[in-house]
Amino acid sequence: MAIRYIDIKQEVLSANDGLANKLRVRLKEHKTLMINVMSSPGAGKTTLLLDTIQRLREQLRIGVVEADIESMVDAEKIEQSGAMTVQIRTGGDCHIDAPMLKPALDTMNLDSVDLLFLENVGNLVCPAEFDTGATCSIMLLSVPEGDDKVLKYPLMFTVCDLLLVTKTDCQAMFDFDLKKLTTRVHQLNPNMKIIPVSSKTGENMDAWISWLKERREAFIKN
Ligand SMILES: Nc1nc2c(ncn2[C@@H]2O[C@H](COP(=O)(O)OP(=O)(O)OP(=O)(O)O)[C@@H](O)[C@H]2O)c(=O)[nH]1
Ligand SMILES: [Mg+2]
């Protein structure tokens, strides 16, 4: 007797991709550039976003969708910065997918948001598997996590356009080899741009802001 084989994961992913594409089209119609921000817990996503909002709020209207398993801690901080903020509580899920994001977008007036950040759940594995409808995906890897993470969590490094190596102010305390990391990343994803940054010292924050502005200009033109 032949074995009947049902690939649930493939079905879930293809249903997700259909909705993600619709969300991408909708965001484009409103000229809202959505950026999916991913990393392991504590790599510095919220800190980076707070700094970014501070630097760009006179030039762009910024919104943030915060995704967490529990709590509103990050959303409360972001809301204080004046950015439009929506919290998604995943209730245990360790990633955001398109069906989870849609109700958050439905609550927003996208015509008044130029730049929308999705702070994904802190996790280097699951968020990489799900298209959210974002036009860009970026990731953070902090110096204390180590330069070998690209070998252990390769998918995340494959799906992102930009890697921000965060907490470079801690470099002296860790055996983190930026050259080794860069070689490993480019073996997997030759197009990945890498910017080492520190929210503490402000190192290379200008380069990150320039990258964002270039992305937005290209998004509006195309
Ligand atoms: N030294 C140093 N600490 C940083 C830097 N950026 C963030 N931190 C600290 O790292 C810790 C975690 O930062 P968060 O911004 O909350 O990290 P996160 O990625 O948003 O964390 P989750 O949302 O829980 O996944 C906080 O104590 C920050 O102050 C940095 O550039 N240098
Ligand atoms: Mg956070």
mmCIF file of N, CA, C and O and ligand atoms in Angstrom, residues 42-47 49 66-68 73-75 77 119-120 122, ligand 2:
data_model
loop_
_atom_site.group_PDB
_atom_site.id
_atom_site.type_symbol
_atom_site.label_atom_id
_atom_site.label_comp_id
_atom_site.label_asym_id
_atom_site.label_seq_id
_atom_site.Cartn_x
_atom_site.Cartn_y
_atom_site.Cartn_z
ATOM 1 N N GLY A 42 17.004 40.229 22.578
ATOM 2 C CA GLY A 42 17.978 41.099 23.242
ATOM 3 C C GLY A 42 19.123 41.602 22.386
ATOM 4 O O GLY A 42 20.057 42.222 22.905
ATOM 5 N N ALA A 43 19.089 41.368 21.084
ATOM 6 C CA ALA A 43 20.203 41.823 20.224
ATOM 7 C C ALA A 43 20.211 43.346 20.052
ATOM 8 O O ALA A 43 21.209 43.918 19.611
ATOM 9 N N GLY A 44 19.069 43.975 20.379
ATOM 10 C CA GLY A 44 19.046 45.441 20.333
ATOM 11 C C GLY A 44 18.036 46.040 19.370
ATOM 12 O O GLY A 44 18.154 47.212 18.994
ATOM 13 N N LYS A 45 17.002 45.292 18.999
ATOM 14 C CA LYS A 45 16.018 45.777 18.023
ATOM 15 C C LYS A 45 15.306 47.038 18.514
ATOM 16 O O LYS A 45 15.242 48.045 17.814
ATOM 17 N N THR A 46 14.748 46.967 19.721
ATOM 18 C CA THR A 46 13.958 48.107 20.221
ATOM 19 C C THR A 46 14.854 49.332 20.421
ATOM 20 O O THR A 46 14.471 50.459 20.063
ATOM 21 N N THR A 47 16.054 49.100 20.943
ATOM 22 C CA THR A 47 16.997 50.209 21.161
ATOM 23 C C THR A 47 17.328 50.874 19.829
ATOM 24 O O THR A 47 17.330 52.109 19.714
ATOM 25 N N LEU A 49 15.505 50.850 17.087
ATOM 26 C CA LEU A 49 14.324 51.533 16.538
ATOM 27 C C LEU A 49 14.099 52.870 17.236
ATOM 28 O O LEU A 49 13.772 53.867 16.593
ATOM 29 N N GLU A 66 4.866 46.038 16.914
ATOM 30 C CA GLU A 66 5.660 45.257 17.866
ATOM 31 C C GLU A 66 5.030 43.877 18.007
ATOM 32 O O GLU A 66 3.823 43.762 18.238
ATOM 33 N N ALA A 67 5.840 42.834 17.877
ATOM 34 C CA ALA A 67 5.319 41.475 18.022
ATOM 35 C C ALA A 67 6.021 40.800 19.187
ATOM 36 O O ALA A 67 7.255 40.754 19.223
ATOM 37 N N ASP A 68 5.236 40.351 20.132
ATOM 38 C CA ASP A 68 5.812 39.668 21.295
ATOM 39 C C ASP A 68 4.931 38.503 21.692
ATOM 40 O O ASP A 68 3.715 38.509 21.475
ATOM 41 N N VAL A 73 5.966 45.709 26.782
ATOM 42 C CA VAL A 73 7.123 46.490 27.244
ATOM 43 C C VAL A 73 7.728 47.322 26.112
ATOM 44 O O VAL A 73 7.943 48.533 26.266
ATOM 45 N N ASP A 74 7.990 46.688 24.980
ATOM 46 C CA ASP A 74 8.622 47.412 23.872
ATOM 47 C C ASP A 74 7.663 48.428 23.269
ATOM 48 O O ASP A 74 8.068 49.549 22.936
ATOM 49 N N ALA A 75 6.390 48.039 23.121
ATOM 50 C CA ALA A 75 5.408 48.951 22.521
ATOM 51 C C ALA A 75 5.281 50.222 23.364
ATOM 52 O O ALA A 75 5.162 51.329 22.826
ATOM 53 N N LYS A 77 7.593 51.631 25.153
ATOM 54 C CA LYS A 77 8.774 52.485 24.904
ATOM 55 C C LYS A 77 8.646 53.186 23.543
ATOM 56 O O LYS A 77 8.928 54.367 23.413
ATOM 57 N N GLU A 119 8.859 44.918 14.353
ATOM 58 C CA GLU A 119 9.837 44.281 15.249
ATOM 59 C C GLU A 119 9.334 42.878 15.520
ATOM 60 O O GLU A 119 8.376 42.654 16.270
ATOM 61 N N ASN A 120 9.966 41.911 14.857
ATOM 62 C CA ASN A 120 9.518 40.526 14.953
ATOM 63 C C ASN A 120 9.842 39.952 16.331
ATOM 64 O O ASN A 120 10.592 40.548 17.103
ATOM 65 N N GLY A 122 11.723 37.976 19.087
ATOM 66 C CA GLY A 122 13.148 37.661 19.206
ATOM 67 C C GLY A 122 13.393 36.172 19.030
ATOM 68 O O GLY A 122 13.002 35.362 19.874
HETATM 69 MG MG MG B 2 12.550 44.484 21.639
#
